[in-house]
Coordinates of N, CA and C in Angstrom, one line a residue:
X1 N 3.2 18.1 -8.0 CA 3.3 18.7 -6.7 C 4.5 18.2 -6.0
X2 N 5.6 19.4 -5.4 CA 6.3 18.5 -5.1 C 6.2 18.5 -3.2
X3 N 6.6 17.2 -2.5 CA 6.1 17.2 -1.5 C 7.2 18.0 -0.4
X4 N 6.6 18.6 0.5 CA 7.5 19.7 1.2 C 8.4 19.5 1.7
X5 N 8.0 18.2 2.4 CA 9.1 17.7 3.7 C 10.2 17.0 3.2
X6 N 10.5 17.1 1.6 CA 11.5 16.4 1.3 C 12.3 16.9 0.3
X7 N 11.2 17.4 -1.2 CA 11.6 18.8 -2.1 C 11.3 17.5 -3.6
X8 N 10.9 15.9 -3.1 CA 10.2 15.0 -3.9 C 9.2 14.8 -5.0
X9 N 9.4 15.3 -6.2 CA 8.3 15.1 -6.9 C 7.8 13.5 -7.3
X10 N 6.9 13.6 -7.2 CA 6.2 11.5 -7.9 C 4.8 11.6 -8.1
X11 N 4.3 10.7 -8.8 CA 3.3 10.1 -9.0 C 2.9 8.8 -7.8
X12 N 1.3 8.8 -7.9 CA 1.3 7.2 -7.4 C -0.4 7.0 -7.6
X13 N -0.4 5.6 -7.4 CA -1.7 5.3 -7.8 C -3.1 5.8 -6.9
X14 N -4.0 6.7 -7.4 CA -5.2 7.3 -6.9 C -5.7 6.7 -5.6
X15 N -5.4 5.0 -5.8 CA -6.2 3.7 -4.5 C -5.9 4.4 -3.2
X16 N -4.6 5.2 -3.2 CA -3.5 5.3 -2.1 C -5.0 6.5 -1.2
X17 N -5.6 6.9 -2.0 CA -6.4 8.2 -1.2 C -7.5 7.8 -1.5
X18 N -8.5 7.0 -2.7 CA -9.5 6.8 -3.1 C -10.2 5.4 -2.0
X19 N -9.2 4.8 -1.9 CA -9.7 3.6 -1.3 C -10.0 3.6 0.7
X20 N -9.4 4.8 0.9 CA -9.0 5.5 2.5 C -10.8 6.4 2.7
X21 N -11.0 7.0 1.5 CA -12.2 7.7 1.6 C -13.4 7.6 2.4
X22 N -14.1 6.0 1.7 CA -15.0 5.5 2.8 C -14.8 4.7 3.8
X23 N -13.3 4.3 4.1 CA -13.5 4.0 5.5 C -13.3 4.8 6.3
X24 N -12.8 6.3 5.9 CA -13.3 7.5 6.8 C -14.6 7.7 7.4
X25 N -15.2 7.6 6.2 CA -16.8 8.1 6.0 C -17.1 7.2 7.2
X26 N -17.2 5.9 7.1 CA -17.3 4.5 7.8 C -17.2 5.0 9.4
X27 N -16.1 5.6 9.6 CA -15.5 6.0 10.7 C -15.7 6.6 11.3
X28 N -15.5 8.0 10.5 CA -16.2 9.4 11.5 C -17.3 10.0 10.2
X29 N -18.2 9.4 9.5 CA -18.9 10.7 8.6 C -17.7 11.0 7.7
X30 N -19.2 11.8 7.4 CA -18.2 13.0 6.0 C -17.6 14.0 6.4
X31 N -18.0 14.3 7.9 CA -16.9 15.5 8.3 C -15.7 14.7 8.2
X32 N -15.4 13.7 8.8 CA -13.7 13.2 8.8 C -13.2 13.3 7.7
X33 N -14.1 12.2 6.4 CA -13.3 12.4 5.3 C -12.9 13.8 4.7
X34 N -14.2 14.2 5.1 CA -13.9 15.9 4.3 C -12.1 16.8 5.0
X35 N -12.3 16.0 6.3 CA -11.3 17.0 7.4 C -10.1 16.6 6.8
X36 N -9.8 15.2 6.3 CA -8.8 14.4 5.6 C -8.5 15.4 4.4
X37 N -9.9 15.4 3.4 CA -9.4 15.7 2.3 C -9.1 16.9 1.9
X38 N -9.3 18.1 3.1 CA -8.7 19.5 3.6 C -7.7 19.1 3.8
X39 N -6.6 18.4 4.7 CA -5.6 18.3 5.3 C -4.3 17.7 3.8
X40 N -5.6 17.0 3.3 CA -4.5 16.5 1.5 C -4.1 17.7 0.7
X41 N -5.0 18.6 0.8 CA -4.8 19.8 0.1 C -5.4 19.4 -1.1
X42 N -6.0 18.5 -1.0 CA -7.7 17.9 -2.5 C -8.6 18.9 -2.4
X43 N -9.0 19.8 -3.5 CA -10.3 20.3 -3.4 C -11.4 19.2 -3.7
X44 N -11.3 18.7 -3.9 CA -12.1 17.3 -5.1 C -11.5 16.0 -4.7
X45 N -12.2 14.7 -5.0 CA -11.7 13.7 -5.0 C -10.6 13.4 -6.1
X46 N -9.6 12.7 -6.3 CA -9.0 12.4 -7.6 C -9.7 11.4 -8.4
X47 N -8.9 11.9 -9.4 CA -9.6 10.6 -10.4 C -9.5 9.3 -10.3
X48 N -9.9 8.2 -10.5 CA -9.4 7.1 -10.5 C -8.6 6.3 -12.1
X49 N -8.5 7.4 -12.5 CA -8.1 7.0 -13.8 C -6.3 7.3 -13.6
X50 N -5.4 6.8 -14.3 CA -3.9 7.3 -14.2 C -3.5 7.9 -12.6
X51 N -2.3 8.1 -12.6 CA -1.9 8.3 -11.5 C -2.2 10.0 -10.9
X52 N -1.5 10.1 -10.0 CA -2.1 11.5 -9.2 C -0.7 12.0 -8.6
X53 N -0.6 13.1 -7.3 CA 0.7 13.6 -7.2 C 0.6 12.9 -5.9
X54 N 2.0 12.5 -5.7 CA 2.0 11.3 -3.8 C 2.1 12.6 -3.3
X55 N 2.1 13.7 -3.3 CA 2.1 14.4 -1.8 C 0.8 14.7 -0.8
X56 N -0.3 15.1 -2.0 CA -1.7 14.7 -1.4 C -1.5 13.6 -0.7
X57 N -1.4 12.4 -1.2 CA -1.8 11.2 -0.5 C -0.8 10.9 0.9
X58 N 0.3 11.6 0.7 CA 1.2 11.2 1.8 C 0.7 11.8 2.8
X59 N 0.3 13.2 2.6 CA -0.5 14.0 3.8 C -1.7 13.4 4.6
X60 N -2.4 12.9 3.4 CA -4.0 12.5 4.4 C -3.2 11.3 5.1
X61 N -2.6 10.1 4.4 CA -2.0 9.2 5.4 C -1.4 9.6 7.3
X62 N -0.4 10.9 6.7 CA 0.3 11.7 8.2 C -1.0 12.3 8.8
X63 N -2.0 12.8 8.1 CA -2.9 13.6 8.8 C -3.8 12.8 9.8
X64 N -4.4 11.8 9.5 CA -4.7 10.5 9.8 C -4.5 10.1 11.2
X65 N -3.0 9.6 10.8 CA -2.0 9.5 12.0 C -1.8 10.1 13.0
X66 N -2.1 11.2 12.6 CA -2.0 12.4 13.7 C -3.3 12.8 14.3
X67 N -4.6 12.8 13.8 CA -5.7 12.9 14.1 C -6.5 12.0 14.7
X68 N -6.2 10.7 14.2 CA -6.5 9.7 15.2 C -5.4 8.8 15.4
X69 N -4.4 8.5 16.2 CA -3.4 7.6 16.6 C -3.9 6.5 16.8
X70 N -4.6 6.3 17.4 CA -5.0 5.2 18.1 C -5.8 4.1 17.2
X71 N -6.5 4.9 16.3 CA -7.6 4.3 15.2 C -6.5 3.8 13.5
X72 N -6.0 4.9 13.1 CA -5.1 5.0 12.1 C -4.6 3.9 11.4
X73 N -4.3 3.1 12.2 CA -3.5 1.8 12.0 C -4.2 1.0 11.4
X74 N -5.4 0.5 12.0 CA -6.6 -0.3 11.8 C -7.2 0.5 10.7
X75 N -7.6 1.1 10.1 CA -7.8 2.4 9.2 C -7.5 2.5 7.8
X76 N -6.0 2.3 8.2 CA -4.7 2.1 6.6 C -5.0 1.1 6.1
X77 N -5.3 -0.2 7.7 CA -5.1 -1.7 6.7 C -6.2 -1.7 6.2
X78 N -7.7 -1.1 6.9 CA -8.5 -1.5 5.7 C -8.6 -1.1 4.1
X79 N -8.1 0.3 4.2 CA -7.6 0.8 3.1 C -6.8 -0.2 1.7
X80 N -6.3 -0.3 2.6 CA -5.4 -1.6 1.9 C -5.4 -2.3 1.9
X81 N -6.6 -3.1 2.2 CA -7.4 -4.3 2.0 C -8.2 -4.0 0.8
X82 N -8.9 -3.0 0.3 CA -9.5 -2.2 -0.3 C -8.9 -2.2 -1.4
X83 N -7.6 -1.7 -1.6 CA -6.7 -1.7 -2.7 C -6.8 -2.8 -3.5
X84 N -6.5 -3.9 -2.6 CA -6.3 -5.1 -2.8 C -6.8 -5.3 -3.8
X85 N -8.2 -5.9 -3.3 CA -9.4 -5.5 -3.6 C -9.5 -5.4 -5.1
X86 N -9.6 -3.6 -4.8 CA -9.8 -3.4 -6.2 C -8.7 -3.3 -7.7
X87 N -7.5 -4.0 -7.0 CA -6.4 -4.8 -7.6 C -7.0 -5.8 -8.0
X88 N -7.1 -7.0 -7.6 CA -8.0 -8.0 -8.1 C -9.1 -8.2 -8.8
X89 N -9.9 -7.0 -8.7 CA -11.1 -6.8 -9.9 C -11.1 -6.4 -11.1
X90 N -9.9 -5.2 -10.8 CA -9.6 -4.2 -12.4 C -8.2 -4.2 -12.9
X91 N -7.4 -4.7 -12.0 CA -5.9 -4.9 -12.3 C -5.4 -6.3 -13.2
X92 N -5.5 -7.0 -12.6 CA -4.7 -8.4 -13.1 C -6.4 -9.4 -13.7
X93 N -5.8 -9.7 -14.7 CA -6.6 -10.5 -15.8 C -7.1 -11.5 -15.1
X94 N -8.5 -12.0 -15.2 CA -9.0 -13.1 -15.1 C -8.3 -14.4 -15.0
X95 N -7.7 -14.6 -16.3 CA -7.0 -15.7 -16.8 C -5.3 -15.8 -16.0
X96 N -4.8 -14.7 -15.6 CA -3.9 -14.5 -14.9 C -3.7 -15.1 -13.6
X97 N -5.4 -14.8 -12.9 CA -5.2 -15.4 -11.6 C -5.6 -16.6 -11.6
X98 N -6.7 -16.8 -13.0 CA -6.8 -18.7 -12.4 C -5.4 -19.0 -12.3
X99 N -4.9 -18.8 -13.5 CA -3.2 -19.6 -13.7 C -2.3 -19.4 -12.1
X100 N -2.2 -18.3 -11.6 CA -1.7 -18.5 -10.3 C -2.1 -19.1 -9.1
X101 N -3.9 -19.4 -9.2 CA -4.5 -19.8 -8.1 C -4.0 -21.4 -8.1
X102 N -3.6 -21.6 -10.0 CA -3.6 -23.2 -9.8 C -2.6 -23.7 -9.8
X103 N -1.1 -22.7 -9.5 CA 0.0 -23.5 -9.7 C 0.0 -23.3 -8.1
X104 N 1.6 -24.2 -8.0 CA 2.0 -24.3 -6.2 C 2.7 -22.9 -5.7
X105 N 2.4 -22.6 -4.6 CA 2.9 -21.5 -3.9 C 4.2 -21.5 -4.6
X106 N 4.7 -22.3 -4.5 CA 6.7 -21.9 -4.9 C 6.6 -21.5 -6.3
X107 N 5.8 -21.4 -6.8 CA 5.8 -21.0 -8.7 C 4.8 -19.5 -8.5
X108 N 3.5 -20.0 -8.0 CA 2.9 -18.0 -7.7 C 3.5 -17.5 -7.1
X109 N 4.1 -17.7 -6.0 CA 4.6 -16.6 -5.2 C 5.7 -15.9 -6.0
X110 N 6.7 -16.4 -6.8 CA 7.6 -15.0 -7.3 C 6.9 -15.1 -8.8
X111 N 6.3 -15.4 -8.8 CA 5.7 -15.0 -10.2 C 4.7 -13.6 -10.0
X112 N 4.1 -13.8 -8.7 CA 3.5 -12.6 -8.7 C 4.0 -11.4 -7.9
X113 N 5.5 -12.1 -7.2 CA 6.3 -10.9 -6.7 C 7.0 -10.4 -8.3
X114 N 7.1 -10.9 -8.7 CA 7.8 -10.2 -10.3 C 6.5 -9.1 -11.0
X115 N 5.2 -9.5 -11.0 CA 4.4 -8.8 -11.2 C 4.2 -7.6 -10.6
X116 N 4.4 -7.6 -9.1 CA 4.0 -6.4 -8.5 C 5.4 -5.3 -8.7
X117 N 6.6 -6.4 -8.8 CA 7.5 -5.2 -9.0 C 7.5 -4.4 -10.1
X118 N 6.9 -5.0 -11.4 CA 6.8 -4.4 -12.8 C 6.2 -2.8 -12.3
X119 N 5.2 -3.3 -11.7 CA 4.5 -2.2 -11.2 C 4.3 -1.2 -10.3
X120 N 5.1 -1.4 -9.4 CA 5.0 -1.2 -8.3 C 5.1 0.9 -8.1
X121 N 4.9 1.2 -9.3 CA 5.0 2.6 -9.2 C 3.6 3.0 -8.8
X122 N 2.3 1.7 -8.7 CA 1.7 2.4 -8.1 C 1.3 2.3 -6.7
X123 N 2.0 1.9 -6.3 CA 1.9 2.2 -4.5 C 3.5 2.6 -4.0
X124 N 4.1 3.0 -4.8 CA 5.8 3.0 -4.5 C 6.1 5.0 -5.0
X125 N 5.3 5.3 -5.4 CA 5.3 6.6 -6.4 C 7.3 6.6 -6.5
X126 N 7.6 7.7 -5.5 CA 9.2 7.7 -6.2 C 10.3 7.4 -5.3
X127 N 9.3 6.4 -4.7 CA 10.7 5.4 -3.9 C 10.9 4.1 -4.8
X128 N 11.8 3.7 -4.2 CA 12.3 2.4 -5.3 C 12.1 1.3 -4.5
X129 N 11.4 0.1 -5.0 CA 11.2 -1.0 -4.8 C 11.6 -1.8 -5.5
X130 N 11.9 -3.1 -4.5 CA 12.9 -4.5 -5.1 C 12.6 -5.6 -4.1
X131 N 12.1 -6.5 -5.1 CA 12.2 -8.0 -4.9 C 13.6 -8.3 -4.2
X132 N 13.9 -8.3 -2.6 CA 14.7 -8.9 -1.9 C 14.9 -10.5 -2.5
X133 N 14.3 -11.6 -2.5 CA 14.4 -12.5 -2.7 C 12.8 -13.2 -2.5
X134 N 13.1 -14.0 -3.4 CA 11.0 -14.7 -3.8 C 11.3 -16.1 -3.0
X135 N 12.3 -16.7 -2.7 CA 11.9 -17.7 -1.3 C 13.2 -17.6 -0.1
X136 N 12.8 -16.5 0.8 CA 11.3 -16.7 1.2 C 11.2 -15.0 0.8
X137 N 9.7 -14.9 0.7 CA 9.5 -13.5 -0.1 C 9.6 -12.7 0.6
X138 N 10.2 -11.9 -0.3 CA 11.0 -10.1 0.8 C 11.4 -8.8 0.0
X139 N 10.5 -8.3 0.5 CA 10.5 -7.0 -0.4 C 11.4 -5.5 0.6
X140 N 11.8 -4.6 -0.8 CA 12.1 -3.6 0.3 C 11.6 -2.0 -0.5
X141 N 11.5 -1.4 0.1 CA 10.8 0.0 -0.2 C 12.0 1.3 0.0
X142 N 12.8 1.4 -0.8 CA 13.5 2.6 0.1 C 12.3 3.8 -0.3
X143 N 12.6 5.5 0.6 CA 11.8 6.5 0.3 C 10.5 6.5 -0.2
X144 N 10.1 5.5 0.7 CA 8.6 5.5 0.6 C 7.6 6.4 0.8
X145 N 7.3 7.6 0.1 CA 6.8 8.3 -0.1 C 5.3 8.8 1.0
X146 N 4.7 8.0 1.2 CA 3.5 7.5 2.1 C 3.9 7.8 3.7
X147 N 5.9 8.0 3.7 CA 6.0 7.6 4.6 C 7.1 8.9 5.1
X148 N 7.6 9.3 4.0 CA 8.8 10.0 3.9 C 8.5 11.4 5.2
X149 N 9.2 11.4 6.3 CA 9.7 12.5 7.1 C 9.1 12.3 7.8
X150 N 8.4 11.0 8.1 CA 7.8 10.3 10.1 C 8.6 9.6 10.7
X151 N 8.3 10.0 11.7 CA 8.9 9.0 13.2 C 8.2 8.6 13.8
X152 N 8.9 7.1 14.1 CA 7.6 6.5 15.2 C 8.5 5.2 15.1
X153 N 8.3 5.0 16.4 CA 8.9 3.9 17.4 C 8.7 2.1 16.8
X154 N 8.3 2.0 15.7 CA 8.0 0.8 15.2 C 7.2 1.5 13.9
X155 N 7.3 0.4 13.1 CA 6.6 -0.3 11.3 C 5.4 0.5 11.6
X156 N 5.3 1.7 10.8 CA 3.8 2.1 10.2 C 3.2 2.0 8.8
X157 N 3.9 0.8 8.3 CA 2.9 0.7 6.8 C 2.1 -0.2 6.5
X158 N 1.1 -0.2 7.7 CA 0.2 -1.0 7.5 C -0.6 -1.4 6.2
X159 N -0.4 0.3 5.8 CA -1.4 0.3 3.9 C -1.0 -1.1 3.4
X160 N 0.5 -0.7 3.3 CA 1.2 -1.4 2.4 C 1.2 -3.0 2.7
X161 N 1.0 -3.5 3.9 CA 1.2 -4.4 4.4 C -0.3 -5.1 3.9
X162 N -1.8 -4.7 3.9 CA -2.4 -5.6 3.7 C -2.6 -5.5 2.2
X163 N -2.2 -4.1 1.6 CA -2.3 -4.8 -0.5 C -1.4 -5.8 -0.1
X164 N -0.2 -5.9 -0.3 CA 0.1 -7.1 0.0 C -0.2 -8.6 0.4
X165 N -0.7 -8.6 1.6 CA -1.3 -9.6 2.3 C -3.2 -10.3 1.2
X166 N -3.2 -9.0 0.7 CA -4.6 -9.3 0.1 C -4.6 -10.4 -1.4
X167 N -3.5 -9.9 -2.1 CA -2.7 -9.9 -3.2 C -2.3 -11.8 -2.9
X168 N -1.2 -12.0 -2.2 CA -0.6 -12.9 -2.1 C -1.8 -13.6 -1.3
X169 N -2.6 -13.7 -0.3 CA -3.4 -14.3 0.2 C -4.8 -15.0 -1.0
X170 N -5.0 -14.1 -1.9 CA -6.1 -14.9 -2.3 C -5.6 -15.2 -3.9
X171 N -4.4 -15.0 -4.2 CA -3.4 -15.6 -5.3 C -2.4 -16.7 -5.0
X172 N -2.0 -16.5 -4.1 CA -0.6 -17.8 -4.3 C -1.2 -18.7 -2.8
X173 N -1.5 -18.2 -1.6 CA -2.0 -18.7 -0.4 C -2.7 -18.1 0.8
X174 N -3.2 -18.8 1.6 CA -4.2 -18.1 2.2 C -3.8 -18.2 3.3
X175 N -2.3 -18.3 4.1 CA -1.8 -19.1 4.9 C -0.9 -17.9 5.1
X176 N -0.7 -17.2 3.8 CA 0.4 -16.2 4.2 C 0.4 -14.9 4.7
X177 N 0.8 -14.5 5.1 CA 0.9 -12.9 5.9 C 2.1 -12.1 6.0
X178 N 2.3 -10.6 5.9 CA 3.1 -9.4 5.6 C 3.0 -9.3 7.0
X179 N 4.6 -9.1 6.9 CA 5.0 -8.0 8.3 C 6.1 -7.0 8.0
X180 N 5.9 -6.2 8.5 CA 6.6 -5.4 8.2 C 7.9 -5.2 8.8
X181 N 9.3 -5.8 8.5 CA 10.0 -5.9 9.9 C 11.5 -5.0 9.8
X182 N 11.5 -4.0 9.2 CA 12.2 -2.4 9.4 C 11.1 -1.6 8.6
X183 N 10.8 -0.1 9.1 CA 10.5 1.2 8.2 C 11.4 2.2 8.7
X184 N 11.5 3.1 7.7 CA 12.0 4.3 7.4 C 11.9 4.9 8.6
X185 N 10.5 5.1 8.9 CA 10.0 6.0 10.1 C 10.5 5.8 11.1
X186 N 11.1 4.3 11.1 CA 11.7 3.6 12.7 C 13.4 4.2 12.4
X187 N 13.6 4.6 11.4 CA 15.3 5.0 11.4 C 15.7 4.2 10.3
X188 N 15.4 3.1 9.9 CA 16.0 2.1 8.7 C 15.8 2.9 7.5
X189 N 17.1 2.5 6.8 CA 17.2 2.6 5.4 C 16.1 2.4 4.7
X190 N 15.2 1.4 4.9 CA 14.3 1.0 3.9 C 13.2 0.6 4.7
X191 N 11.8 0.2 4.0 CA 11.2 -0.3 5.3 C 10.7 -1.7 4.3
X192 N 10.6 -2.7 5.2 CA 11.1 -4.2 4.7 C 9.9 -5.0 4.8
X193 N 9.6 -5.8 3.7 CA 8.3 -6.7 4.2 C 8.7 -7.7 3.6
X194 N 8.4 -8.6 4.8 CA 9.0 -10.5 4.9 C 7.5 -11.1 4.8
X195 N 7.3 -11.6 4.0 CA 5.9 -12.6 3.4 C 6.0 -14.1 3.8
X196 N 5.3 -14.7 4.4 CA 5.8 -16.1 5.2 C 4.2 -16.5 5.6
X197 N 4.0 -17.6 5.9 CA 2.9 -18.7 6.6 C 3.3 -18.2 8.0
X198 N 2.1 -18.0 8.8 CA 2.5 -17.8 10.1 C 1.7 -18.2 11.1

């Protein structure tokens, strides 16, 4: 599917819409989620298996936004705490995360920024992501999909901001936190997340 507002075709990982679902429900009922998953252009939930088309998911995200402003924000990140989440359970190996839990931040932290970049096509669908630099950790997202053709006066990727924060918090430290400090939507080239103790 290609998405409208840009003429973008991509993939991205299912979490991006599957994991948003029940904190709708949570939120407003099944009318909301249902009103979301009208506004995705979903007849159906997706699968959770392989990836899905980012323009559904970039919709419910804008739709969201637009339907409840005020709530939205708080909303995404649980979403994406959720992600996290279910990153940690079915994504990365057992044996993976002892090994990162027990080395020192300065050895997990780009060790598992190297990992997320491997991957990163599933929350990145067909923008490009790049490990800025692993001390101090800095990521950047150009045509972030999730995000592609908003405006708004300050950093809206909160999603993105707590897989992250979820990821690096209960892997490398528990001390650290994402901010998001340029997006796209704000006018930047890229939208930027600086990882630091705070």
């Amino acid at each position: 599917m290609k998405d409208t507002l840009s003429g973008h075709t991509g993939r991205i990982g299912p979490n991006a819409v599957l994991q948003l679902l029940p904190v709708l429900e949570t939120a407003g009922g099944a009318a909301l989620r249902d009103e979301m998953l009208e506004a995705a252009g979903l007849n159906e939930v997706p699968s959770d298996t392989g990836l899905m088309d980012e323009g559904p998911a970039a919709a419910m995200h804008r739709a969201l936004r637009r339907r409840l402003p005020g709530r939205a924000p708080d909303l995404l990140r649980e979403a994406g705490a959720r992600t996290g989440d279910y990153i940690l359970a079915h994504r990365i190996p057992p044996l993976a995360q002892k090994v990162l839990k027990a080395l020192p931040p300065a050895l997990s932290g780009p060790m598992l920024a190297k990992a997320i970049a491997k991957h990163s096509w599933t929350f990145a669908g067909s923008g490009a992501f790049r490990v800025v630099s692993t001390r101090p950790l800095v990521f950047e997202l150009a045509d972030n999909p999730l995000i592609r053709g908003e405006s708004a006066p300050h950093p809206i990727c909160g999603w993105h901001e707590a897989v992250f924060d979820r990821l690096f918090q209960t892997l490398v430290d528990s001390r650290l936190s994402t901010r998001e400090t340029k997006c796209s939507a704000s006018g930047c080239a890229v939208c930027r997340f600086e990882i630091a103790r705070r």
